[in-house]
Amino acid sequence: MLPVDLIEFKARAEKDHIALTWLTASELNNSHFEIERSEDGKIFKQIGQISGKGTTVEETDYQFMDEAIVLGTLYYYRLKQVDFDGQFEYSEIRTAQVKSDTESMVIYPNPIGIGQQLNVRFQSNDHIAAFFIQDVQGKYVQSIIQDLPSKGQHTISIDIAHLAAGTYLLTDDAGNTIRFVKSAD
């Protein structure tokens, strides 16, 4: 008998969070589930833990809400099921993305390579646009203030050549945030 008979594992985008649900048919010596998340599908970090039922032959429903998300970011999830003796198994990977209510800001390319400029397409109701770039630790690394000839749809290019390879957040003056990656090549 397998330690845990996982029937299903789902990741579903809600309005402002991602709901993870899974169902087991039976469990044998199941200590807990570690919920892991990735932004690239390769490097996963634990974002939560749910206790298992130990040993049971009854179906059991589990759920976890990931509320620490950035709108527009595609996330990868997997479960790490851990036995009382420390042995573990991973589930299949699931993905989910909460889209912004308005497509008020789009960036491209993403990821961005060396020598490329970050392009931002946005809707403005003002004659000035302000953007702020932060690293993943929350440190502000660049501010952009742009005069606009008119209200409406605009595209600007931002020079990010001075930024090191890594993950960054671009936020506009309305609080809309998009994550982007500057690659090392």
XYZ file of N, CA and C in Angstrom:
555
model
N 0.848 -1.195 0.000
C 0.000 0.000 0.000
C 0.883 1.244 0.000
N 0.560 2.210 -0.854
C 1.291 3.475 -0.905
C 0.998 4.267 0.365
N 1.979 5.077 0.833
C 1.751 5.871 2.046
C 0.517 6.778 1.939
N 0.357 7.436 0.797
C -0.808 8.288 0.575
C -1.306 8.061 -0.840
N -2.592 7.779 -0.957
C -3.220 7.606 -2.266
C -3.890 8.933 -2.623
N -3.173 9.763 -3.385
C -3.650 11.091 -3.762
C -4.568 10.957 -4.976
N -5.847 11.304 -4.823
C -6.819 11.203 -5.910
C -6.695 12.379 -6.862
N -6.604 13.602 -6.279
C -6.498 14.789 -7.120
C -5.787 15.905 -6.377
N -5.188 16.806 -7.163
C -4.530 18.003 -6.649
C -4.816 19.114 -7.645
N -5.420 20.223 -7.181
C -5.819 21.313 -8.064
C -5.307 22.654 -7.538
N -4.983 23.537 -8.473
C -4.649 24.930 -8.169
C -5.616 25.790 -8.977
N -6.399 26.628 -8.276
C -7.439 27.408 -8.941
C -7.288 28.885 -8.583
N -7.246 29.730 -9.596
C -7.142 31.174 -9.391
C -8.491 31.730 -8.958
N -8.478 32.461 -7.877
C -9.658 33.172 -7.390
C -9.432 34.659 -7.645
N -10.265 35.519 -7.068
C -10.161 36.953 -7.326
C -8.828 37.544 -6.863
N -8.396 37.177 -5.634
C -7.186 37.782 -5.077
C -6.253 36.773 -4.422
N -6.457 35.483 -4.700
C -5.597 34.442 -4.151
C -5.681 33.200 -5.037
N -4.857 32.213 -4.715
C -4.905 30.934 -5.426
C -5.285 29.862 -4.418
N -6.344 29.126 -4.732
C -6.839 28.064 -3.862
C -6.236 26.736 -4.299
N -5.577 26.071 -3.371
C -5.030 24.740 -3.620
C -5.884 23.738 -2.864
N -6.349 22.715 -3.568
C -7.153 21.673 -2.942
C -6.629 20.321 -3.375
N -6.715 19.357 -2.474
C -6.339 17.985 -2.819
C -7.162 17.013 -2.005
N -7.268 15.800 -2.537
C -8.109 14.757 -1.966
C -7.307 13.466 -1.903
N -7.315 12.824 -0.733
C -6.656 11.524 -0.594
C -7.711 10.441 -0.415
N -7.446 9.264 -0.974
C -8.345 8.117 -0.803
C -8.015 7.397 0.503
N -6.732 7.337 0.839
C -6.274 6.704 2.078
C -4.903 7.260 2.427
N -4.520 7.100 3.699
C -3.225 7.582 4.159
C -2.650 6.549 5.129
N -1.327 6.350 5.046
C -0.619 5.439 5.935
C 0.594 6.168 6.495
N 0.588 6.422 7.822
C 1.703 7.108 8.500
C 2.011 8.472 7.888
N 0.969 9.208 7.520
C 1.141 10.523 6.890
C 1.267 11.613 7.949
N 2.488 12.164 8.092
C 2.721 13.234 9.051
C 2.100 14.541 8.580
N 2.486 14.975 7.353
C 2.013 16.280 6.885
C 2.287 16.461 5.395
N 1.693 17.528 4.880
C 1.942 17.981 3.515
C 2.641 19.331 3.590
N 3.709 19.506 2.830
C 4.340 20.814 2.680
C 3.904 21.362 1.327
N 3.386 22.576 1.325
C 2.956 23.214 0.088
C 4.142 24.017 -0.433
N 4.542 23.746 -1.674
C 5.695 24.412 -2.265
C 5.278 25.193 -3.506
N 5.929 26.348 -3.716
C 5.600 27.228 -4.841
C 6.874 27.630 -5.559
N 6.731 27.839 -6.883
C 7.847 28.287 -7.707
C 7.328 29.306 -8.707
N 8.225 30.172 -9.161
C 7.872 31.123 -10.211
C 8.494 30.737 -11.545
N 9.364 29.726 -11.529
C 9.986 29.279 -12.779
C 9.780 27.797 -13.049
N 9.102 27.083 -12.147
C 8.856 25.657 -12.324
C 10.057 24.795 -11.989
N 11.130 25.404 -11.495
C 12.356 24.657 -11.187
C 12.747 24.759 -9.722
N 12.795 25.984 -9.207
C 13.200 26.198 -7.819
C 11.937 26.426 -6.984
N 11.669 25.488 -6.060
C 10.473 25.554 -5.223
C 10.840 25.937 -3.802
N 9.952 26.710 -3.157
C 10.108 27.084 -1.755
C 8.827 26.738 -1.013
N 8.982 26.289 0.218
C 7.818 25.959 1.039
C 7.090 27.227 1.445
N 5.752 27.240 1.250
C 4.955 28.403 1.641
C 3.908 28.051 2.692
N 3.811 26.762 3.042
C 2.838 26.358 4.048
C 2.962 24.894 4.384
N 2.247 24.501 5.446
C 2.246 23.104 5.870
C 0.885 22.764 6.453
N 0.372 21.596 6.107
C -0.910 21.107 6.604
C -0.675 19.714 7.193
N -1.179 19.482 8.406
C -1.029 18.168 9.041
C -1.816 17.110 8.287
N -1.240 15.901 8.220
C -1.924 14.762 7.612
C -2.818 14.076 8.634
N -3.495 13.033 8.206
C -4.410 12.305 9.088
C -3.769 11.069 9.707
N -2.456 10.902 9.531
C -1.802 9.719 10.094
C -2.107 8.509 9.243
N -2.967 7.643 9.760
C -3.405 6.465 9.019
C -4.924 6.456 8.980
N -5.475 6.431 7.762
C -6.922 6.392 7.574
C -7.227 5.765 6.226
N -8.395 5.142 6.127
C -8.849 4.599 4.842
C -10.021 5.420 4.305
N -10.301 6.543 4.954
C -11.385 7.426 4.512
C -10.842 8.512 3.594
N -11.672 8.962 2.649
C -11.289 10.088 1.798
C -11.151 11.337 2.666
N -10.117 12.116 2.386
C -9.873 13.330 3.163
C -9.603 14.483 2.204
N -10.331 15.598 2.435
C -10.148 16.820 1.657
C -9.192 17.756 2.390
N -8.320 18.394 1.617
C -7.401 19.392 2.165
C -7.499 20.656 1.322
N -7.176 21.792 1.952
C -7.117 23.037 1.195
C -6.113 23.991 1.811
N -5.562 24.844 0.944
C -4.607 25.867 1.353
C -4.825 27.067 0.445
N -4.857 28.275 1.014
C -5.035 29.497 0.238
C -3.709 30.255 0.175
N -3.208 30.472 -1.031
C -1.998 31.270 -1.225
C -2.436 32.704 -1.489
N -2.287 33.554 -0.477
C -2.706 34.947 -0.593
C -1.533 35.885 -0.863
N -0.310 35.359 -0.830
C 0.891 36.178 -1.051
C 1.293 36.112 -2.521
N 0.425 36.644 -3.367
C 0.644 36.562 -4.810
C 0.759 37.951 -5.414
N 1.330 37.999 -6.602
C 1.359 39.217 -7.404
C 0.476 38.958 -8.618
N -0.497 39.831 -8.852
C -1.399 39.654 -9.988
C -0.612 39.546 -11.285
N -1.021 38.623 -12.138
C -0.381 38.458 -13.430
C 0.796 37.503 -13.434
N 1.216 37.019 -12.254
C 2.353 36.095 -12.169
C 1.863 34.659 -12.239
N 2.494 33.857 -13.082
C 2.182 32.432 -13.169
C 2.973 31.707 -12.087
N 2.259 30.980 -11.231
C 2.893 30.226 -10.155
C 2.778 28.732 -10.409
N 3.795 28.007 -9.966
C 3.839 26.553 -10.042
C 3.740 26.023 -8.615
N 2.929 24.985 -8.409
C 2.739 24.419 -7.077
C 2.958 22.910 -7.107
N 3.450 22.400 -5.966
C 3.510 20.960 -5.769
C 3.366 20.685 -4.279
N 2.960 19.451 -3.975
C 2.844 19.000 -2.599
C 4.007 18.086 -2.281
N 4.552 18.233 -1.101
C 5.560 17.303 -0.595
C 4.894 16.573 0.570
N 4.559 15.308 0.352
C 3.916 14.505 1.388
C 5.014 13.839 2.210
N 4.996 14.068 3.538
C 6.047 13.584 4.430
C 5.467 12.579 5.421
N 6.108 11.392 5.519
C 5.718 10.357 6.476
C 6.292 10.668 7.856
N 5.798 9.950 8.873
C 6.320 10.119 10.226
C 7.804 9.782 10.321
N 8.295 8.901 9.450
C 9.713 8.519 9.485
C 10.597 9.438 8.634
N 10.022 10.509 8.065
C 10.798 11.479 7.303
C 10.863 11.220 5.806
N 10.417 10.041 5.349
C 10.393 9.788 3.908
C 9.332 10.688 3.273
N 9.555 11.032 1.991
C 8.610 11.945 1.350
C 8.463 11.617 -0.136
N 7.361 12.118 -0.691
C 7.080 12.011 -2.123
C 6.496 13.342 -2.582
N 6.744 13.679 -3.870
C 6.188 14.897 -4.450
C 4.981 14.565 -5.319
N 4.036 15.491 -5.349
C 2.890 15.376 -6.249
C 3.300 15.869 -7.635
N 2.384 15.765 -8.580
C 2.585 16.413 -9.874
C 2.487 17.930 -9.666
N 3.032 18.682 -10.602
C 3.028 20.153 -10.523
C 1.744 20.699 -11.146
N 1.179 21.698 -10.492
C 0.009 22.409 -11.001
C 0.365 23.893 -11.130
N -0.316 24.596 -12.036
C -0.072 26.025 -12.222
C -1.363 26.816 -12.063
N -1.214 28.080 -11.690
C -2.353 28.993 -11.601
C -1.835 30.422 -11.672
N -2.701 31.311 -12.152
C -2.344 32.722 -12.310
C -3.596 33.557 -12.093
N -3.509 34.541 -11.213
C -4.612 35.476 -11.017
C -4.355 36.660 -11.926
N -5.243 36.864 -12.860
C -5.102 37.977 -13.798
C -5.568 39.264 -13.128
N -5.037 40.359 -13.583
C -5.436 41.664 -13.100
C -6.848 41.960 -13.588
N -7.639 42.671 -12.773
C -8.998 43.040 -13.182
C -8.980 43.846 -14.472
N -7.978 44.666 -14.601
C -7.838 45.444 -15.824
C -6.448 45.186 -16.364
N -6.358 45.132 -17.629
C -5.041 44.986 -18.249
C -4.452 46.378 -18.375
N -4.307 47.048 -17.211
C -3.871 48.439 -17.216
C -2.383 48.591 -17.504
N -1.620 47.480 -17.349
C -0.195 47.568 -17.565
C 0.301 46.216 -18.079
N 1.059 46.251 -19.161
C 1.646 45.054 -19.752
C 3.118 45.334 -19.978
N 3.976 44.362 -19.638
C 5.401 44.541 -19.882
C 5.911 43.461 -20.824
N 6.919 43.802 -21.587
C 7.549 42.846 -22.492
C 8.932 43.361 -22.868
N 9.897 42.521 -23.211
C 9.833 41.057 -23.067
C 9.971 40.672 -21.589
N 9.576 39.487 -21.243
C 9.699 38.979 -19.881
C 9.847 37.471 -19.937
N 11.004 36.917 -19.624
C 12.178 37.576 -19.066
C 12.877 38.460 -20.102
N 13.673 39.376 -19.589
C 14.368 40.335 -20.441
C 15.860 40.015 -20.437
N 16.461 40.010 -21.611
C 17.878 39.677 -21.742
C 18.771 40.903 -21.672
N 20.066 40.658 -21.605
C 21.055 41.731 -21.577
C 20.954 42.537 -22.869
N 21.001 43.850 -22.739
C 20.955 44.718 -23.907
C 19.543 45.068 -24.357
N 18.534 44.453 -23.762
C 17.158 44.773 -24.129
C 16.604 45.828 -23.179
N 15.619 46.554 -23.660
C 14.928 47.516 -22.817
C 13.599 46.909 -22.387
N 13.155 47.295 -21.205
C 11.866 46.851 -20.699
C 10.793 47.777 -21.262
N 9.851 47.221 -22.005
C 8.761 48.008 -22.579
C 7.523 47.880 -21.699
N 6.878 49.011 -21.452
C 5.688 49.041 -20.616
C 4.559 49.686 -21.417
N 3.478 48.929 -21.612
C 2.278 49.462 -22.272
C 1.239 49.685 -21.173
N 0.651 50.870 -21.143
C -0.260 51.200 -20.054
C -1.297 52.218 -20.506
N -2.345 52.312 -19.735
C -3.418 53.275 -19.941
C -3.228 54.379 -18.909
N -3.264 55.630 -19.329
C -3.072 56.733 -18.397
C -4.208 57.735 -18.506
N -4.650 58.211 -17.353
C -5.660 59.266 -17.303
C -5.032 60.588 -16.883
N -3.724 60.676 -17.048
C -2.983 61.859 -16.624
C -1.923 62.173 -17.685
N -1.207 63.270 -17.517
C -0.139 63.650 -18.437
C 1.243 63.284 -17.895
N 1.261 62.576 -16.766
C 2.517 62.111 -16.168
C 2.328 60.655 -15.760
N 3.338 59.841 -16.030
C 3.332 58.444 -15.589
C 4.503 58.242 -14.642
N 4.270 57.511 -13.572
C 5.329 57.208 -12.610
C 5.402 55.702 -12.397
N 6.608 55.171 -12.442
C 6.852 53.745 -12.217
C 8.004 53.598 -11.243
N 7.963 52.519 -10.471
C 8.989 52.242 -9.484
C 9.408 50.790 -9.624
N 10.703 50.532 -9.583
C 11.213 49.164 -9.657
C 11.831 48.820 -8.313
N 11.422 47.657 -7.782
C 11.954 47.139 -6.528
C 12.566 45.767 -6.780
N 13.578 45.411 -5.965
C 14.058 44.041 -6.018
C 13.133 43.191 -5.146
N 13.354 41.880 -5.095
C 12.437 41.006 -4.363
C 12.518 41.189 -2.848
N 13.552 41.874 -2.348
C 13.634 42.188 -0.920
C 12.878 43.476 -0.590
N 12.321 44.134 -1.607
C 11.544 45.341 -1.388
C 12.332 46.634 -1.488
N 13.608 46.546 -1.847
C 14.448 47.740 -1.978
C 14.157 48.423 -3.317
N 13.901 49.739 -3.264
C 13.673 50.502 -4.487
C 14.995 50.666 -5.223
N 15.013 50.289 -6.506
C 16.256 50.365 -7.280
C 16.171 51.354 -8.437
N 14.961 51.786 -8.787
C 14.834 52.744 -9.886
C 13.456 53.391 -9.856
N 13.408 54.682 -10.144
C 12.150 55.416 -10.299
C 12.121 55.995 -11.707
N 10.958 55.971 -12.315
C 10.796 56.496 -13.668
C 9.618 57.463 -13.654
N 9.855 58.697 -14.029
C 8.793 59.690 -14.183
C 8.812 60.093 -15.649
N 7.661 59.994 -16.308
C 7.589 60.231 -17.745
C 6.468 61.222 -18.042
N 6.800 62.309 -18.729
C 5.770 63.229 -19.220
C 5.080 62.572 -20.403
N 3.761 62.709 -20.456
C 2.977 62.121 -21.542
C 2.310 63.231 -22.352
N 2.265 63.067 -23.675
C 1.666 64.110 -24.505
C 0.147 64.171 -24.370
N -0.470 63.077 -23.938
C -1.925 63.026 -23.850
C -2.359 61.909 -22.911
N -3.633 61.875 -22.632
C -4.199 60.761 -21.880
C -4.413 59.599 -22.850
N -4.564 58.397 -22.316
C -4.848 57.249 -23.169
C -3.773 56.178 -23.104
N -3.666 55.399 -24.172
C -2.741 54.274 -24.260
C -1.338 54.759 -24.631
N -0.329 54.269 -23.901
C 1.052 54.655 -24.150
C 1.967 53.444 -24.013
N 3.131 53.521 -24.636
C 4.196 52.541 -24.444
C 5.489 53.299 -24.238
N 6.197 52.956 -23.166
C 7.501 53.562 -22.919
C 8.532 52.446 -22.782
N 9.792 52.798 -23.007
C 10.899 51.860 -22.827
C 11.728 52.318 -21.642
N 12.105 51.369 -20.794
C 12.883 51.675 -19.601
C 14.231 50.978 -19.717
N 15.287 51.742 -19.553
C 16.643 51.187 -19.590
C 16.940 50.551 -18.231
N 17.161 49.247 -18.221
C 17.477 48.551 -16.972
C 18.855 47.889 -17.047
N 19.718 48.426 -17.904
C 21.055 47.842 -18.099
C 21.847 47.789 -16.795
N 21.625 48.735 -15.894
C 22.380 48.788 -14.642
C 21.911 47.759 -13.612
N 20.766 47.132 -13.830
C 20.239 46.156 -12.872
C 20.947 44.813 -13.037
N 21.237 44.167 -11.925
C 21.828 42.823 -11.944
C 20.764 41.809 -12.365
N 21.195 40.653 -12.830
C 20.254 39.589 -13.162
C 19.451 39.243 -11.908
N 18.157 39.022 -12.087
C 17.307 38.683 -10.944
C 15.858 39.006 -11.214
N 15.058 38.895 -10.159
C 13.620 39.137 -10.233
C 13.308 40.502 -9.632
N 12.435 41.249 -10.309
C 12.086 42.599 -9.886
C 10.576 42.803 -9.970
N 10.099 43.847 -9.279
C 8.700 44.241 -9.331
C 8.614 45.646 -9.912
N 7.759 45.811 -10.916
C 7.485 47.126 -11.503
C 6.101 47.544 -11.018
N 6.030 48.703 -10.362
C 4.766 49.198 -9.820
C 4.478 50.559 -10.415
N 3.215 50.771 -10.833
C 2.846 52.095 -11.333
C 2.272 52.933 -10.195
N 1.972 54.206 -10.477
C 1.494 55.105 -9.425
C 0.098 54.760 -8.917
N -0.603 53.834 -9.598
C -1.917 53.384 -9.138
C -1.803 52.130 -8.264
N -0.577 51.615 -8.104
C -0.376 50.433 -7.267
C -0.402 49.106 -8.005
N -0.580 49.135 -9.337
C -0.536 47.895 -10.114
C 0.906 47.399 -10.155
N 1.118 46.117 -9.902
C 2.463 45.554 -9.839
C 2.584 44.361 -10.767
N 3.703 44.303 -11.497
C 4.007 43.182 -12.358
C 5.441 42.742 -12.060
N 5.635 41.442 -11.978
C 6.953 40.876 -11.724
C 7.640 40.637 -13.056
N 8.951 40.932 -13.125
C 9.717 40.620 -14.327
C 11.081 40.078 -13.937
N 11.691 39.368 -14.861
C 12.988 38.736 -14.609
C 13.991 39.284 -15.607
N 15.140 39.716 -15.087
C 16.257 40.088 -15.961
C 17.216 38.895 -15.957
N 17.412 38.304 -17.118
C 18.266 37.119 -17.204
C 19.722 37.512 -17.296
N 20.580 36.537 -17.039
C 22.031 36.781 -17.047
C 22.619 36.670 -18.443
N 21.803 36.256 -19.434
C 22.322 36.146 -20.811
C 21.397 36.773 -21.814
